[in-house]
Amino acid sequence: MVGKYKLFVFAVALTLFIIQGCSKKEPDLHEKYDNEIDEVIQEANRVLPTQKKRQEGSILNRKNTRADIYNDGQFVRLTYKNQDGKWEQSAYKRLEDGSYKLEDPRRFAGKNPLYTENSHIGEGKKHSHEYYGS
């Protein structure tokens, strides 16, 4: 009788352990990369107007821009329409100080992002890859 009781207690404890382990939620990737996306869009709006002379009204924001996250936020590629209505991509690399700088977006061709925000933007479209860095 004591053996069955111990087995029952063990089975209940094991079940609770498994349930608790399965219920641990992965961090929401939208929340996890929220700051990175905001920072990169802000950097794009700072850098691209000087390079491309973007017209007013073509400012990038979270609603009109696709953001692909690579390497746990180390790289972010943006997809958006330029002032001519053509699809364009730019990419950014996180520096040691946490800021971002322009990166060649072609390096991500064929690679799957860890997370994508607004995956419908630019999907299946031909993009020009803008890189103004050295």
mmCIF file of C-alpha atoms in Angstrom:
data_model
loop_
_atom_site.group_PDB
_atom_site.id
_atom_site.type_symbol
_atom_site.label_atom_id
_atom_site.label_comp_id
_atom_site.label_asym_id
_atom_site.label_seq_id
_atom_site.Cartn_x
_atom_site.Cartn_y
_atom_site.Cartn_z
ATOM 1 C CA MET A 1 0.000 0.000 0.000
ATOM 2 C CA VAL A 2 2.832 2.400 0.895
ATOM 3 C CA GLY A 3 4.511 1.594 -2.439
ATOM 4 C CA LYS A 4 1.373 2.527 -4.415
ATOM 5 C CA TYR A 5 1.066 5.779 -2.449
ATOM 6 C CA LYS A 6 4.686 6.732 -3.219
ATOM 7 C CA LEU A 7 4.146 5.862 -6.876
ATOM 8 C CA PHE A 8 0.998 8.010 -6.955
ATOM 9 C CA VAL A 9 2.778 10.978 -5.323
ATOM 10 C CA PHE A 10 5.691 10.584 -7.741
ATOM 11 C CA ALA A 11 3.313 10.460 -10.736
ATOM 12 C CA VAL A 12 1.479 13.604 -9.566
ATOM 13 C CA ALA A 13 4.766 15.451 -8.958
ATOM 14 C CA LEU A 14 6.089 14.403 -12.365
ATOM 15 C CA THR A 15 2.871 15.494 -14.065
ATOM 16 C CA LEU A 16 2.984 18.905 -12.376
ATOM 17 C CA PHE A 17 6.647 19.304 -13.327
ATOM 18 C CA ILE A 18 5.876 18.507 -16.981
ATOM 19 C CA ILE A 19 2.853 20.838 -17.052
ATOM 20 C CA GLN A 20 4.867 23.689 -15.561
ATOM 21 C CA GLY A 21 7.725 23.143 -18.031
ATOM 22 C CA CYS A 22 5.371 23.114 -20.991
ATOM 23 C CA SER A 23 3.535 26.214 -19.861
ATOM 24 C CA LYS A 24 6.661 28.371 -19.777
ATOM 25 C CA LYS A 25 6.053 30.806 -22.556
ATOM 26 C CA GLU A 26 8.788 31.739 -24.988
ATOM 27 C CA PRO A 27 9.392 35.467 -24.909
ATOM 28 C CA ASP A 28 7.167 37.209 -27.407
ATOM 29 C CA LEU A 29 9.477 38.043 -30.316
ATOM 30 C CA HIS A 30 7.447 41.151 -31.132
ATOM 31 C CA GLU A 31 8.167 42.498 -27.653
ATOM 32 C CA LYS A 32 11.730 41.199 -27.639
ATOM 33 C CA TYR A 33 12.742 43.080 -30.803
ATOM 34 C CA ASP A 34 10.479 46.098 -30.361
ATOM 35 C CA ASN A 35 13.318 48.468 -29.399
ATOM 36 C CA GLU A 36 15.632 47.200 -32.150
ATOM 37 C CA ILE A 37 13.005 47.826 -34.831
ATOM 38 C CA ASP A 38 12.251 51.315 -33.494
ATOM 39 C CA GLU A 39 15.958 52.196 -33.353
ATOM 40 C CA VAL A 40 16.639 50.964 -36.888
ATOM 41 C CA ILE A 41 13.634 52.795 -38.361
ATOM 42 C CA GLN A 42 14.784 55.945 -36.572
ATOM 43 C CA GLU A 43 18.309 55.474 -37.972
ATOM 44 C CA ALA A 44 16.917 54.833 -41.472
ATOM 45 C CA ASN A 45 14.893 58.046 -41.313
ATOM 46 C CA ARG A 46 18.019 59.890 -40.184
ATOM 47 C CA VAL A 47 20.409 58.432 -42.773
ATOM 48 C CA LEU A 48 18.325 57.731 -45.866
ATOM 49 C CA PRO A 49 16.957 61.264 -46.324
ATOM 50 C CA THR A 50 20.484 62.617 -46.605
ATOM 51 C CA GLN A 51 21.500 59.871 -49.001
ATOM 52 C CA LYS A 52 18.338 59.571 -51.073
ATOM 53 C CA LYS A 53 16.675 62.968 -50.546
ATOM 54 C CA ARG A 54 13.405 61.308 -49.568
ATOM 55 C CA GLN A 55 10.320 63.423 -50.077
ATOM 56 C CA GLU A 56 8.113 64.450 -47.187
ATOM 57 C CA GLY A 57 5.475 61.826 -46.575
ATOM 58 C CA SER A 58 7.817 58.941 -47.331
ATOM 59 C CA ILE A 59 9.070 58.712 -43.761
ATOM 60 C CA LEU A 60 9.398 55.107 -42.590
ATOM 61 C CA ASN A 61 7.346 53.877 -39.656
ATOM 62 C CA ARG A 62 6.194 50.591 -38.120
ATOM 63 C CA LYS A 63 3.095 50.471 -40.338
ATOM 64 C CA ASN A 64 4.726 50.959 -43.747
ATOM 65 C CA THR A 65 7.938 49.011 -43.198
ATOM 66 C CA ARG A 66 8.787 45.339 -43.029
ATOM 67 C CA ALA A 67 11.502 44.472 -40.501
ATOM 68 C CA ASP A 68 13.455 41.211 -40.685
ATOM 69 C CA ILE A 69 15.545 40.359 -37.620
ATOM 70 C CA TYR A 70 18.696 38.240 -37.963
ATOM 71 C CA ASN A 71 21.197 36.868 -35.453
ATOM 72 C CA ASP A 72 19.193 37.810 -32.337
ATOM 73 C CA GLY A 73 18.871 41.474 -33.322
ATOM 74 C CA GLN A 74 22.459 41.898 -34.484
ATOM 75 C CA PHE A 75 21.175 42.684 -37.996
ATOM 76 C CA VAL A 76 17.893 44.237 -39.114
ATOM 77 C CA ARG A 77 16.781 44.483 -42.744
ATOM 78 C CA LEU A 78 13.997 46.913 -43.695
ATOM 79 C CA THR A 79 11.738 46.638 -46.741
ATOM 80 C CA TYR A 80 9.667 49.646 -47.839
ATOM 81 C CA LYS A 81 8.497 51.625 -50.862
ATOM 82 C CA ASN A 82 10.704 54.522 -51.859
ATOM 83 C CA GLN A 83 9.405 57.907 -53.044
ATOM 84 C CA ASP A 84 9.102 56.528 -56.604
ATOM 85 C CA GLY A 85 6.828 53.725 -55.390
ATOM 86 C CA LYS A 86 9.489 51.051 -55.939
ATOM 87 C CA TRP A 87 10.361 48.438 -53.338
ATOM 88 C CA GLU A 88 13.650 49.032 -51.608
ATOM 89 C CA GLN A 89 15.655 47.327 -48.865
ATOM 90 C CA SER A 90 18.255 48.611 -46.477
ATOM 91 C CA ALA A 91 20.004 46.783 -43.642
ATOM 92 C CA TYR A 92 21.623 47.770 -40.374
ATOM 93 C CA LYS A 93 24.211 46.202 -38.097
ATOM 94 C CA ARG A 94 24.206 46.725 -34.333
ATOM 95 C CA LEU A 95 27.492 48.155 -33.087
ATOM 96 C CA GLU A 96 29.125 47.467 -29.720
ATOM 97 C CA ASP A 97 27.615 50.658 -28.260
ATOM 98 C CA GLY A 98 24.117 49.443 -29.219
ATOM 99 C CA SER A 99 23.614 51.887 -32.083
ATOM 100 C CA TYR A 100 23.039 50.736 -35.665
ATOM 101 C CA LYS A 101 24.878 51.533 -38.898
ATOM 102 C CA LEU A 102 24.045 50.820 -42.532
ATOM 103 C CA GLU A 103 24.954 47.373 -43.815
ATOM 104 C CA ASP A 104 24.721 45.794 -47.270
ATOM 105 C CA PRO A 105 21.254 44.165 -47.423
ATOM 106 C CA ARG A 106 22.391 41.670 -50.086
ATOM 107 C CA ARG A 107 24.191 39.665 -47.414
ATOM 108 C CA PHE A 108 20.792 38.404 -46.231
ATOM 109 C CA ALA A 109 19.628 37.098 -49.595
ATOM 110 C CA GLY A 110 18.298 33.578 -49.167
ATOM 111 C CA LYS A 111 18.650 33.616 -45.372
ATOM 112 C CA ASN A 112 15.657 33.111 -43.125
ATOM 113 C CA PRO A 113 15.104 35.794 -40.503
ATOM 114 C CA LEU A 114 14.589 34.902 -36.859
ATOM 115 C CA TYR A 115 11.575 37.231 -36.712
ATOM 116 C CA THR A 116 9.647 39.291 -39.276
ATOM 117 C CA GLU A 117 7.308 42.172 -38.551
ATOM 118 C CA ASN A 118 4.798 43.038 -41.313
ATOM 119 C CA SER A 119 5.709 40.022 -43.442
ATOM 120 C CA HIS A 120 3.094 41.037 -46.030
ATOM 121 C CA ILE A 121 5.024 44.184 -46.999
ATOM 122 C CA GLY A 122 7.089 43.635 -50.136
ATOM 123 C CA GLU A 123 6.359 39.909 -50.181
ATOM 124 C CA GLY A 124 7.164 38.373 -53.546
ATOM 125 C CA LYS A 125 8.265 41.729 -54.990
ATOM 126 C CA LYS A 126 11.547 42.615 -56.635
ATOM 127 C CA HIS A 127 13.596 44.947 -54.445
ATOM 128 C CA SER A 128 16.452 47.271 -55.064
ATOM 129 C CA HIS A 129 19.110 46.863 -52.401
ATOM 130 C CA GLU A 130 20.281 50.228 -51.188
ATOM 131 C CA TYR A 131 23.631 50.438 -49.479
ATOM 132 C CA TYR A 132 25.282 53.774 -48.952
ATOM 133 C CA GLY A 133 28.081 52.620 -46.689
ATOM 134 C CA SER A 134 31.717 52.286 -47.497
#
